Amino acid sequence: MSDSELKYVNDVFEKNWIAPVGPHISKFEEILSKKHENYSVAALNSGTSAIHLSLILLGVKSGDDVLCSSFTFAATANPIKYIGANPIFIDSEYDTWNMCPELLEKAIKERIEIGKKPKAIVLVHLYGMPAKIDEILDVSNKFDIPVIEDAAEALGSTYKKKNTGTFGEFGVFSFNGNKIITTSGGGALISKNKKFISKAKYLSTQARDDKPHYEHSEIGYNYRLSNVCAAIGIGQMEVLSSRVEKKRYINKFYKKYLSCIDEIKFLEENENNFSNFWLTTIVINEKSKVKNEDIRLYLESLNIESRPLWKPMHLQPVFRSSKSYTNNTSDDLFQRGLCLPSGTNMSDEEINTVVLAIKKLYAK
Ligand SMILES: *Cc1c(COP(=O)(O)O)cnc(C)c1O
C-alpha cells in the first residue's frame, strides 16, 4: 500500500458505504476508464469473474469451443469450463512468450473444416508482456471471432503506445494480492461497448430486473467489487505508474548485472511493446550446467523465493482431455525458465543479493 489508500478507506467507513455498491466503485471505474481510452468499466470481485462474464456476454454456451493461450495461469481457462465450453489451447511464440498467431490460424481453419467454429479467443499478456496483438487481431478479424484480452498481469503495459486490454472486444484486469496493484481481491472488465458493460454490472449483481420487488429473468452472479476494496483501488491507481517504473527498474537491474552470464536470457520487449515487467523472467540455455531448478533451490536455501514459470495448461492434469495446438515453445520455456523476485518493495541491496547469489552459482 502507499500513503493514500487508508484515507479513502476511512472515507468509506465515515460514509458507511460497506457494500458491493457505493460512490467509490463508480470513482474507481471512472479512473480505470480514463486510463483506458474512456472505455466502459465494470469493477468486479476478481479477474476470474471478469473472464467468466465476458464469455457469457459473447454468448458462449455449453459445448462451444473457445481458443485460449496455453502458457498462463489456470484462472484464464477455468471460466471456459464454468460454462461447460471446451478450451482449445494454443501454444506460444518465443518473441513475447504469448499466443502464436500462426498456430491460432491453423487451429481456427481446422476447427472450421470440421464444422465447429470457435466462439472466442482468450489472449493472455503473460508477465506483463504484450502479445503479438496486430497479428492476432488480423486472424480474429479474418474469421470474425472476438478476442478477450486477459491483461490480469499487464495493467500499465502498452502495445504501440496503447494500453493492453483496449484491443479486443473485452479487456480483463485483476487486482488480486499478487498483481502490480491490488485491492486485496478484485478485478475489472472493460469494453468499448457500453451495452456489454451495463449488462456485466447487471449480471454481477444477481441479474435483478428493474422492478420494486425482486424479479429475475436470468441467472445472476455475485461478482461485484466491494466498495471498501474499490476505495483501496482508488489509492492504488495513484501509484500505478511508479509501480510500473519500479518493476522496470528491477528488470533493468537484473539485466545489467546478469547479462554477463551467457547461459541466462531475459524475456525482452520488441519495438511495439512496453511491458510493466510484472515479474522479471529468465530462461537458462539448455547446455548450461546450472539449471533453473538449481538456481531456485540455491535461492531457497538463502531464504529467497523464486518460482518456476507458469506450467502450460495443455500439460495440466485437469485439462488432460482438452484439445491443444502445440509447438513445444511453452513446454520448453517451462522446463528452462524462472521468475526472479520482483516485488516493488525490494531495495537495491536485496536485488543485488539475488544477483550475487546467481553469479556465485555460475562461478563455481
Ligand atoms: C491473476 C490472473 C488471473 C485471475 O485474476 P484473479 O483476480 O486472481 O481472479 C487471470 N489470468 C491471469 C493471467 C492471471 O495472472
mmCIF file of C-alpha atoms and ligand atoms in Angstrom:
data_model
loop_
_atom_site.group_PDB
_atom_site.id
_atom_site.type_symbol
_atom_site.label_atom_id
_atom_site.label_comp_id
_atom_site.label_asym_id
_atom_site.label_seq_id
_atom_site.Cartn_x
_atom_site.Cartn_y
_atom_site.Cartn_z
ATOM 1 C CA MET A 1 0.000 0.000 0.000
ATOM 2 C CA SER A 2 1.032 3.622 -0.476
ATOM 3 C CA ASP A 3 0.016 6.557 1.706
ATOM 4 C CA SER A 4 -3.433 7.330 0.356
ATOM 5 C CA GLU A 5 -5.406 4.049 0.392
ATOM 6 C CA LEU A 6 -6.260 4.301 4.103
ATOM 7 C CA LYS A 7 -7.534 7.840 3.578
ATOM 8 C CA TYR A 8 -10.060 6.566 1.002
ATOM 9 C CA VAL A 9 -10.975 3.554 3.169
ATOM 10 C CA ASN A 10 -11.573 5.868 6.132
ATOM 11 C CA ASP A 11 -13.858 7.881 3.899
ATOM 12 C CA VAL A 12 -15.803 4.668 3.162
ATOM 13 C CA PHE A 13 -16.186 3.960 6.881
ATOM 14 C CA GLU A 14 -17.231 7.521 7.673
ATOM 15 C CA LYS A 15 -19.931 7.386 4.993
ATOM 16 C CA ASN A 16 -20.803 3.790 5.944
ATOM 17 C CA TRP A 17 -20.690 2.502 2.363
ATOM 18 C CA ILE A 18 -19.622 -1.030 3.370
ATOM 19 C CA ALA A 19 -21.333 -2.830 0.483
ATOM 20 C CA PRO A 20 -20.913 -4.024 -3.091
ATOM 21 C CA VAL A 21 -22.379 -0.665 -4.046
ATOM 22 C CA GLY A 22 -21.265 2.905 -3.352
ATOM 23 C CA PRO A 23 -19.562 6.009 -4.703
ATOM 24 C CA HIS A 24 -16.035 4.583 -4.519
ATOM 25 C CA ILE A 25 -16.895 1.850 -7.023
ATOM 26 C CA SER A 26 -18.023 4.454 -9.556
ATOM 27 C CA LYS A 27 -14.953 6.590 -8.843
ATOM 28 C CA PHE A 28 -12.632 3.605 -9.292
ATOM 29 C CA GLU A 29 -14.377 2.707 -12.565
ATOM 30 C CA GLU A 30 -14.033 6.282 -13.757
ATOM 31 C CA ILE A 31 -10.273 6.266 -13.047
ATOM 32 C CA LEU A 32 -9.828 2.943 -14.860
ATOM 33 C CA SER A 33 -11.879 4.240 -17.762
ATOM 34 C CA LYS A 34 -9.763 7.408 -18.095
ATOM 35 C CA LYS A 35 -6.629 5.269 -18.231
ATOM 36 C CA HIS A 36 -8.205 3.054 -20.933
ATOM 37 C CA GLU A 37 -9.475 5.179 -23.832
ATOM 38 C CA ASN A 38 -12.624 6.122 -21.884
ATOM 39 C CA TYR A 39 -13.893 2.560 -22.326
ATOM 40 C CA SER A 40 -16.764 1.403 -20.114
ATOM 41 C CA VAL A 41 -15.658 -0.403 -16.965
ATOM 42 C CA ALA A 42 -17.303 -2.863 -14.574
ATOM 43 C CA ALA A 43 -15.405 -3.279 -11.286
ATOM 44 C CA LEU A 44 -15.711 -6.909 -10.192
ATOM 45 C CA ASN A 45 -14.529 -9.113 -7.346
ATOM 46 C CA SER A 46 -11.855 -10.878 -9.424
ATOM 47 C CA GLY A 47 -10.211 -11.165 -12.794
ATOM 48 C CA THR A 48 -11.595 -14.689 -12.994
ATOM 49 C CA SER A 49 -15.177 -13.424 -12.727
ATOM 50 C CA ALA A 50 -14.397 -10.803 -15.390
ATOM 51 C CA ILE A 51 -13.337 -13.568 -17.786
ATOM 52 C CA HIS A 52 -16.431 -15.611 -16.891
ATOM 53 C CA LEU A 53 -18.771 -12.677 -17.595
ATOM 54 C CA SER A 54 -17.009 -11.793 -20.858
ATOM 55 C CA LEU A 55 -17.620 -15.326 -22.144
ATOM 56 C CA ILE A 56 -21.287 -15.165 -21.124
ATOM 57 C CA LEU A 57 -21.691 -11.768 -22.805
ATOM 58 C CA LEU A 58 -20.214 -13.123 -26.031
ATOM 59 C CA GLY A 59 -22.879 -15.817 -25.964
ATOM 60 C CA VAL A 60 -20.554 -18.755 -25.333
ATOM 61 C CA LYS A 61 -22.653 -21.773 -24.420
ATOM 62 C CA SER A 62 -22.137 -25.269 -23.104
ATOM 63 C CA GLY A 63 -20.420 -27.418 -25.756
ATOM 64 C CA ASP A 64 -18.903 -24.450 -27.619
ATOM 65 C CA ASP A 65 -15.175 -24.229 -28.305
ATOM 66 C CA VAL A 66 -13.035 -21.356 -27.004
ATOM 67 C CA LEU A 67 -9.423 -20.781 -28.087
ATOM 68 C CA CYS A 68 -7.151 -19.938 -25.188
ATOM 69 C CA SER A 69 -3.463 -19.222 -24.526
ATOM 70 C CA SER A 70 -1.862 -22.337 -23.079
ATOM 71 C CA PHE A 71 1.002 -20.535 -21.359
ATOM 72 C CA THR A 72 -0.876 -18.870 -18.494
ATOM 73 C CA PHE A 73 -2.298 -19.219 -15.005
ATOM 74 C CA ALA A 74 -5.285 -21.576 -14.672
ATOM 75 C CA ALA A 75 -7.661 -18.678 -13.952
ATOM 76 C CA THR A 76 -7.556 -17.786 -17.659
ATOM 77 C CA ALA A 77 -9.036 -21.135 -18.685
ATOM 78 C CA ASN A 78 -11.216 -22.164 -15.736
ATOM 79 C CA PRO A 79 -14.156 -19.871 -16.629
ATOM 80 C CA ILE A 80 -14.425 -21.602 -20.024
ATOM 81 C CA LYS A 81 -15.161 -24.780 -18.063
ATOM 82 C CA TYR A 82 -17.632 -22.999 -15.731
ATOM 83 C CA ILE A 83 -19.815 -22.546 -18.801
ATOM 84 C CA GLY A 84 -19.373 -26.136 -19.917
ATOM 85 C CA ALA A 85 -17.493 -24.952 -23.001
ATOM 86 C CA ASN A 86 -14.282 -26.579 -24.259
ATOM 87 C CA PRO A 87 -10.967 -24.766 -24.120
ATOM 88 C CA ILE A 88 -8.650 -25.382 -27.072
ATOM 89 C CA PHE A 89 -5.161 -24.398 -26.004
ATOM 90 C CA ILE A 90 -2.805 -22.529 -28.321
ATOM 91 C CA ASP A 91 0.930 -22.586 -27.697
ATOM 92 C CA SER A 92 3.312 -19.612 -27.648
ATOM 93 C CA GLU A 93 5.938 -17.959 -29.839
ATOM 94 C CA TYR A 94 9.431 -17.193 -28.462
ATOM 95 C CA ASP A 95 9.406 -13.419 -29.048
ATOM 96 C CA THR A 96 6.778 -12.452 -26.435
ATOM 97 C CA TRP A 97 6.021 -15.921 -24.964
ATOM 98 C CA ASN A 98 2.354 -15.339 -25.796
ATOM 99 C CA MET A 99 -0.138 -16.947 -28.188
ATOM 100 C CA CYS A 100 1.396 -17.855 -31.558
ATOM 101 C CA PRO A 101 -0.679 -16.197 -34.341
ATOM 102 C CA GLU A 102 0.218 -18.893 -36.908
ATOM 103 C CA LEU A 103 -0.900 -21.716 -34.628
ATOM 104 C CA LEU A 104 -4.061 -19.768 -33.837
ATOM 105 C CA GLU A 105 -4.915 -19.505 -37.532
ATOM 106 C CA LYS A 106 -4.149 -23.186 -38.081
ATOM 107 C CA ALA A 107 -6.429 -24.144 -35.198
ATOM 108 C CA ILE A 108 -9.294 -21.982 -36.466
ATOM 109 C CA LYS A 109 -9.029 -23.352 -40.016
ATOM 110 C CA GLU A 110 -9.055 -26.936 -38.782
ATOM 111 C CA ARG A 111 -11.990 -26.352 -36.472
ATOM 112 C CA ILE A 112 -13.995 -24.621 -39.211
ATOM 113 C CA GLU A 113 -13.225 -27.504 -41.564
ATOM 114 C CA ILE A 114 -14.913 -29.962 -39.199
ATOM 115 C CA GLY A 115 -17.862 -27.574 -38.818
ATOM 116 C CA LYS A 116 -17.037 -26.294 -35.350
ATOM 117 C CA LYS A 117 -16.069 -22.645 -35.483
ATOM 118 C CA PRO A 118 -14.683 -21.436 -32.110
ATOM 119 C CA LYS A 119 -16.734 -18.753 -30.336
ATOM 120 C CA ALA A 120 -13.975 -16.655 -28.756
ATOM 121 C CA ILE A 121 -10.227 -16.208 -28.301
ATOM 122 C CA VAL A 122 -8.832 -15.640 -24.798
ATOM 123 C CA LEU A 123 -5.482 -13.913 -25.329
ATOM 124 C CA VAL A 124 -3.076 -13.500 -22.401
ATOM 125 C CA HIS A 125 -0.330 -10.880 -21.983
ATOM 126 C CA LEU A 126 1.852 -13.007 -19.733
ATOM 127 C CA TYR A 127 4.143 -11.456 -17.118
ATOM 128 C CA GLY A 128 3.039 -8.037 -18.419
ATOM 129 C CA MET A 129 4.477 -8.589 -21.903
ATOM 130 C CA PRO A 130 2.002 -7.661 -24.666
ATOM 131 C CA ALA A 131 1.289 -10.433 -27.170
ATOM 132 C CA LYS A 132 1.644 -10.010 -30.967
ATOM 133 C CA ILE A 133 -1.618 -8.096 -30.959
ATOM 134 C CA ASP A 134 -1.795 -6.945 -34.613
ATOM 135 C CA GLU A 135 -1.145 -10.448 -35.898
ATOM 136 C CA ILE A 136 -3.708 -11.966 -33.509
ATOM 137 C CA LEU A 137 -6.301 -9.316 -34.413
ATOM 138 C CA ASP A 138 -5.718 -9.966 -38.122
ATOM 139 C CA VAL A 139 -6.649 -13.609 -37.576
ATOM 140 C CA SER A 140 -9.543 -12.683 -35.286
ATOM 141 C CA ASN A 141 -10.941 -10.237 -37.890
ATOM 142 C CA LYS A 142 -10.393 -12.617 -40.796
ATOM 143 C CA PHE A 143 -12.549 -15.282 -39.163
ATOM 144 C CA ASP A 144 -14.765 -12.918 -37.181
ATOM 145 C CA ILE A 145 -14.018 -14.455 -33.779
ATOM 146 C CA PRO A 146 -13.937 -11.960 -30.879
ATOM 147 C CA VAL A 147 -10.868 -11.549 -28.627
ATOM 148 C CA ILE A 148 -10.966 -11.319 -24.836
ATOM 149 C CA GLU A 149 -7.669 -9.858 -23.599
ATOM 150 C CA ASP A 150 -6.589 -11.331 -20.293
ATOM 151 C CA ALA A 151 -4.476 -8.394 -19.127
ATOM 152 C CA ALA A 152 -4.566 -9.536 -15.480
ATOM 153 C CA GLU A 153 -0.772 -9.324 -15.339
ATOM 154 C CA ALA A 154 -0.411 -6.427 -17.757
ATOM 155 C CA LEU A 155 -2.029 -3.347 -16.216
ATOM 156 C CA GLY A 156 0.140 -0.414 -17.313
ATOM 157 C CA SER A 157 1.667 -2.237 -20.295
ATOM 158 C CA THR A 158 1.237 -0.831 -23.792
ATOM 159 C CA TYR A 159 1.368 -2.072 -27.378
ATOM 160 C CA LYS A 160 2.210 0.601 -29.940
ATOM 161 C CA LYS A 161 1.642 3.132 -27.136
ATOM 162 C CA LYS A 162 -1.944 1.957 -26.456
ATOM 163 C CA ASN A 163 -2.870 0.151 -23.230
ATOM 164 C CA THR A 164 -3.255 -3.614 -23.231
ATOM 165 C CA GLY A 165 -6.885 -4.527 -22.620
ATOM 166 C CA THR A 166 -8.157 -1.979 -25.176
ATOM 167 C CA PHE A 167 -7.634 -4.039 -28.338
ATOM 168 C CA GLY A 168 -10.116 -6.882 -28.000
ATOM 169 C CA GLU A 169 -13.887 -6.925 -27.548
ATOM 170 C CA PHE A 170 -13.118 -7.142 -23.807
ATOM 171 C CA GLY A 171 -10.177 -6.399 -21.553
ATOM 172 C CA VAL A 172 -9.741 -8.113 -18.196
ATOM 173 C CA PHE A 173 -7.735 -6.854 -15.206
ATOM 174 C CA SER A 174 -7.011 -8.353 -11.803
ATOM 175 C CA PHE A 175 -6.347 -6.603 -8.502
ATOM 176 C CA ASN A 176 -5.516 -9.783 -6.639
ATOM 177 C CA GLY A 177 -2.864 -9.529 -3.921
ATOM 178 C CA ASN A 178 -0.047 -10.696 -6.200
ATOM 179 C CA LYS A 179 -0.673 -8.246 -9.061
ATOM 180 C CA ILE A 180 1.062 -4.951 -9.825
ATOM 181 C CA ILE A 181 -1.601 -3.071 -7.867
ATOM 182 C CA THR A 182 -4.111 -4.712 -5.587
ATOM 183 C CA THR A 183 -7.436 -4.212 -3.839
ATOM 184 C CA SER A 184 -6.679 -7.391 -1.818
ATOM 185 C CA GLY A 185 -9.011 -9.141 -4.253
ATOM 186 C CA GLY A 186 -10.696 -7.592 -7.245
ATOM 187 C CA GLY A 187 -10.916 -7.324 -10.985
ATOM 188 C CA ALA A 188 -12.344 -5.308 -13.834
ATOM 189 C CA LEU A 189 -13.951 -5.911 -17.185
ATOM 190 C CA ILE A 190 -13.609 -3.180 -19.797
ATOM 191 C CA SER A 191 -15.070 -2.725 -23.267
ATOM 192 C CA LYS A 192 -15.669 -0.097 -25.915
ATOM 193 C CA ASN A 193 -19.217 -1.469 -25.999
ATOM 194 C CA LYS A 194 -21.284 0.283 -23.286
ATOM 195 C CA LYS A 195 -24.130 -2.211 -23.525
ATOM 196 C CA PHE A 196 -21.839 -5.117 -22.713
ATOM 197 C CA ILE A 197 -20.593 -3.383 -19.587
ATOM 198 C CA SER A 198 -24.006 -2.378 -18.280
ATOM 199 C CA LYS A 199 -25.083 -5.994 -18.823
ATOM 200 C CA ALA A 200 -21.941 -7.110 -16.942
ATOM 201 C CA LYS A 201 -22.903 -4.901 -13.988
ATOM 202 C CA TYR A 202 -26.439 -6.348 -14.037
ATOM 203 C CA LEU A 203 -25.196 -9.962 -14.182
ATOM 204 C CA SER A 204 -22.623 -9.305 -11.444
ATOM 205 C CA THR A 205 -25.334 -8.137 -9.031
ATOM 206 C CA GLN A 206 -27.641 -11.193 -9.300
ATOM 207 C CA ALA A 207 -29.392 -10.095 -12.519
ATOM 208 C CA ARG A 208 -32.185 -8.226 -10.848
ATOM 209 C CA ASP A 209 -34.841 -6.762 -13.131
ATOM 210 C CA ASP A 210 -35.946 -3.142 -12.825
ATOM 211 C CA LYS A 211 -38.903 -3.765 -10.508
ATOM 212 C CA PRO A 212 -39.679 -2.683 -6.923
ATOM 213 C CA HIS A 213 -39.759 -6.327 -5.823
ATOM 214 C CA TYR A 214 -37.057 -8.877 -6.552
ATOM 215 C CA GLU A 215 -37.721 -10.114 -10.068
ATOM 216 C CA HIS A 216 -35.252 -12.236 -12.048
ATOM 217 C CA SER A 217 -35.423 -13.274 -15.698
ATOM 218 C CA GLU A 218 -31.861 -14.534 -15.938
ATOM 219 C CA ILE A 219 -29.292 -16.365 -13.827
ATOM 220 C CA GLY A 220 -27.129 -13.841 -11.999
ATOM 221 C CA TYR A 221 -23.823 -13.817 -10.168
ATOM 222 C CA ASN A 222 -22.434 -12.207 -7.034
ATOM 223 C CA TYR A 223 -19.391 -10.751 -8.780
ATOM 224 C CA ARG A 224 -19.435 -7.022 -7.937
ATOM 225 C CA LEU A 225 -16.430 -5.399 -6.263
ATOM 226 C CA SER A 226 -16.930 -4.266 -2.672
ATOM 227 C CA ASN A 227 -16.963 -0.503 -2.140
ATOM 228 C CA VAL A 228 -14.259 -0.917 0.527
ATOM 229 C CA CYS A 229 -11.961 -2.646 -1.954
ATOM 230 C CA ALA A 230 -12.744 -0.005 -4.589
ATOM 231 C CA ALA A 231 -11.505 2.648 -2.147
ATOM 232 C CA ILE A 232 -8.190 0.773 -1.884
ATOM 233 C CA GLY A 233 -8.134 0.667 -5.697
ATOM 234 C CA ILE A 234 -8.528 4.445 -5.977
ATOM 235 C CA GLY A 235 -5.429 4.880 -3.827
ATOM 236 C CA GLN A 236 -3.522 2.187 -5.728
ATOM 237 C CA MET A 237 -4.222 3.779 -9.113
ATOM 238 C CA GLU A 238 -2.334 6.861 -7.886
ATOM 239 C CA VAL A 239 0.835 4.780 -7.629
ATOM 240 C CA LEU A 240 0.400 2.546 -10.701
ATOM 241 C CA SER A 241 2.885 4.462 -12.834
ATOM 242 C CA SER A 242 5.511 4.490 -10.079
ATOM 243 C CA ARG A 243 4.962 0.751 -9.580
ATOM 244 C CA VAL A 244 5.496 0.158 -13.295
ATOM 245 C CA GLU A 245 8.632 2.304 -13.108
ATOM 246 C CA LYS A 246 9.934 0.256 -10.176
ATOM 247 C CA LYS A 247 9.182 -3.073 -11.893
ATOM 248 C CA ARG A 248 11.060 -1.850 -14.961
ATOM 249 C CA TYR A 249 13.929 -0.659 -12.764
ATOM 250 C CA ILE A 250 14.173 -4.122 -11.152
ATOM 251 C CA ASN A 251 14.158 -5.745 -14.600
ATOM 252 C CA LYS A 252 16.911 -3.409 -15.810
ATOM 253 C CA PHE A 253 18.961 -4.046 -12.685
ATOM 254 C CA TYR A 254 18.857 -7.833 -13.162
ATOM 255 C CA LYS A 255 19.633 -7.477 -16.857
ATOM 256 C CA LYS A 256 22.551 -5.149 -16.270
ATOM 257 C CA TYR A 257 24.274 -7.381 -13.754
ATOM 258 C CA LEU A 258 23.328 -10.835 -15.057
ATOM 259 C CA SER A 259 23.710 -10.396 -18.799
ATOM 260 C CA CYS A 260 27.416 -11.201 -18.417
ATOM 261 C CA ILE A 261 26.271 -14.808 -17.835
ATOM 262 C CA ASP A 262 25.863 -16.251 -21.340
ATOM 263 C CA GLU A 263 23.616 -19.060 -20.122
ATOM 264 C CA ILE A 264 20.905 -16.627 -18.965
ATOM 265 C CA LYS A 265 18.473 -14.920 -21.366
ATOM 266 C CA PHE A 266 15.716 -12.480 -20.433
ATOM 267 C CA LEU A 267 12.230 -12.044 -21.836
ATOM 268 C CA GLU A 268 12.677 -8.726 -23.650
ATOM 269 C CA GLU A 269 10.469 -6.118 -25.280
ATOM 270 C CA ASN A 270 10.220 -5.837 -29.065
ATOM 271 C CA GLU A 271 9.746 -2.457 -30.784
ATOM 272 C CA ASN A 272 5.948 -2.473 -30.255
ATOM 273 C CA ASN A 273 5.946 -3.424 -26.615
ATOM 274 C CA PHE A 274 6.194 -1.556 -23.349
ATOM 275 C CA SER A 275 5.954 -4.093 -20.526
ATOM 276 C CA ASN A 276 5.107 -3.424 -16.893
ATOM 277 C CA PHE A 277 7.551 -6.292 -16.196
ATOM 278 C CA TRP A 278 5.197 -7.585 -13.522
ATOM 279 C CA LEU A 279 7.773 -10.321 -12.984
ATOM 280 C CA THR A 280 11.304 -10.464 -14.328
ATOM 281 C CA THR A 281 11.659 -13.811 -16.060
ATOM 282 C CA ILE A 282 14.703 -15.633 -17.367
ATOM 283 C CA VAL A 283 15.422 -18.773 -19.384
ATOM 284 C CA ILE A 284 18.544 -20.865 -18.973
ATOM 285 C CA ASN A 285 20.390 -22.219 -22.011
ATOM 286 C CA GLU A 286 19.772 -25.963 -22.425
ATOM 287 C CA LYS A 287 23.534 -26.626 -22.400
ATOM 288 C CA SER A 288 24.047 -24.809 -19.105
ATOM 289 C CA LYS A 289 25.401 -26.907 -16.243
ATOM 290 C CA VAL A 290 23.489 -24.774 -13.746
ATOM 291 C CA LYS A 291 19.771 -25.329 -14.392
ATOM 292 C CA ASN A 292 16.779 -23.149 -13.459
ATOM 293 C CA GLU A 293 15.899 -25.544 -10.652
ATOM 294 C CA ASP A 294 19.463 -25.275 -9.271
ATOM 295 C CA ILE A 295 19.020 -21.507 -9.076
ATOM 296 C CA ARG A 296 15.612 -21.848 -7.430
ATOM 297 C CA LEU A 297 16.883 -24.294 -4.800
ATOM 298 C CA TYR A 298 20.008 -22.269 -4.074
ATOM 299 C CA LEU A 299 17.978 -19.079 -3.632
ATOM 300 C CA GLU A 300 15.571 -21.009 -1.412
ATOM 301 C CA SER A 301 18.492 -22.113 0.772
ATOM 302 C CA LEU A 302 19.172 -18.403 1.279
ATOM 303 C CA ASN A 303 15.508 -17.866 2.181
ATOM 304 C CA ILE A 304 14.836 -16.106 -1.148
ATOM 305 C CA GLU A 305 11.725 -17.186 -3.037
ATOM 306 C CA SER A 306 11.799 -17.553 -6.814
ATOM 307 C CA ARG A 307 9.310 -19.536 -8.877
ATOM 308 C CA PRO A 308 9.076 -21.740 -11.952
ATOM 309 C CA LEU A 309 7.250 -20.195 -14.910
ATOM 310 C CA TRP A 310 3.542 -20.993 -15.279
ATOM 311 C CA LYS A 311 3.050 -24.616 -16.230
ATOM 312 C CA PRO A 312 1.214 -24.580 -19.585
ATOM 313 C CA MET A 313 -2.467 -25.522 -19.499
ATOM 314 C CA HIS A 314 -2.079 -28.283 -22.093
ATOM 315 C CA LEU A 315 0.234 -30.057 -19.607
ATOM 316 C CA GLN A 316 -2.137 -29.714 -16.637
ATOM 317 C CA PRO A 317 -3.857 -32.859 -15.350
ATOM 318 C CA VAL A 318 -7.188 -31.049 -15.076
ATOM 319 C CA PHE A 319 -7.148 -30.179 -18.810
ATOM 320 C CA ARG A 320 -5.928 -33.601 -19.932
ATOM 321 C CA SER A 321 -8.922 -34.148 -22.161
ATOM 322 C CA SER A 322 -8.814 -30.680 -23.776
ATOM 323 C CA LYS A 323 -7.562 -30.172 -27.312
ATOM 324 C CA SER A 324 -4.380 -28.234 -27.901
ATOM 325 C CA TYR A 325 -2.244 -26.899 -30.739
ATOM 326 C CA THR A 326 1.361 -27.062 -29.622
ATOM 327 C CA ASN A 327 4.818 -26.253 -30.958
ATOM 328 C CA ASN A 328 6.851 -27.109 -27.835
ATOM 329 C CA THR A 329 7.518 -23.420 -27.005
ATOM 330 C CA SER A 330 5.708 -23.091 -23.680
ATOM 331 C CA ASP A 331 6.790 -26.602 -22.686
ATOM 332 C CA ASP A 332 10.412 -25.630 -23.364
ATOM 333 C CA LEU A 333 10.090 -22.296 -21.543
ATOM 334 C CA PHE A 334 8.527 -24.052 -18.567
ATOM 335 C CA GLN A 335 11.433 -26.541 -18.476
ATOM 336 C CA ARG A 336 14.131 -23.858 -18.599
ATOM 337 C CA GLY A 337 12.588 -20.715 -17.124
ATOM 338 C CA LEU A 338 12.420 -18.953 -13.770
ATOM 339 C CA CYS A 339 10.625 -15.951 -12.250
ATOM 340 C CA LEU A 340 13.044 -13.850 -10.215
ATOM 341 C CA PRO A 341 11.969 -11.958 -7.083
ATOM 342 C CA SER A 342 10.306 -8.805 -8.445
ATOM 343 C CA GLY A 343 8.430 -7.168 -5.560
ATOM 344 C CA THR A 344 8.236 -3.382 -5.845
ATOM 345 C CA ASN A 345 9.328 -3.032 -2.214
ATOM 346 C CA MET A 346 12.734 -4.593 -2.960
ATOM 347 C CA SER A 347 15.741 -2.445 -2.137
ATOM 348 C CA ASP A 348 18.806 -2.254 -4.396
ATOM 349 C CA GLU A 349 20.636 -4.260 -1.772
ATOM 350 C CA GLU A 350 18.030 -7.029 -1.921
ATOM 351 C CA ILE A 351 18.061 -7.196 -5.716
ATOM 352 C CA ASN A 352 21.835 -7.277 -5.559
ATOM 353 C CA THR A 353 21.733 -10.168 -3.081
ATOM 354 C CA VAL A 354 19.812 -12.194 -5.698
ATOM 355 C CA VAL A 355 22.264 -11.136 -8.418
ATOM 356 C CA LEU A 356 25.305 -12.116 -6.353
ATOM 357 C CA ALA A 357 23.781 -15.478 -5.415
ATOM 358 C CA ILE A 358 23.126 -16.344 -9.067
ATOM 359 C CA LYS A 359 26.602 -15.150 -10.087
ATOM 360 C CA LYS A 360 28.136 -17.318 -7.390
ATOM 361 C CA LEU A 361 26.360 -20.405 -8.748
ATOM 362 C CA TYR A 362 27.703 -19.779 -12.241
ATOM 363 C CA ALA A 363 31.241 -19.005 -11.000
ATOM 364 C CA LYS A 364 31.572 -22.437 -9.358
HETATM 365 C C1 LIG B 1 -4.257 -13.413 -11.695
HETATM 366 C C2 LIG B 1 -4.639 -13.853 -13.019
HETATM 367 C C3 LIG B 1 -5.981 -14.059 -13.365
HETATM 368 C C4 LIG B 1 -7.105 -14.078 -12.394
HETATM 369 O O1 LIG B 1 -7.271 -12.963 -11.631
HETATM 370 P P1 LIG B 1 -7.964 -13.095 -10.181
HETATM 371 O O2 LIG B 1 -8.274 -11.675 -9.836
HETATM 372 O O3 LIG B 1 -6.925 -13.690 -9.282
HETATM 373 O O4 LIG B 1 -9.163 -13.932 -10.310
HETATM 374 C C5 LIG B 1 -6.280 -14.382 -14.680
HETATM 375 N N1 LIG B 1 -5.323 -14.512 -15.603
HETATM 376 C C6 LIG B 1 -4.019 -14.333 -15.311
HETATM 377 C C7 LIG B 1 -3.015 -14.469 -16.409
HETATM 378 C C8 LIG B 1 -3.632 -14.029 -14.008
HETATM 379 O O5 LIG B 1 -2.333 -13.888 -13.721
#
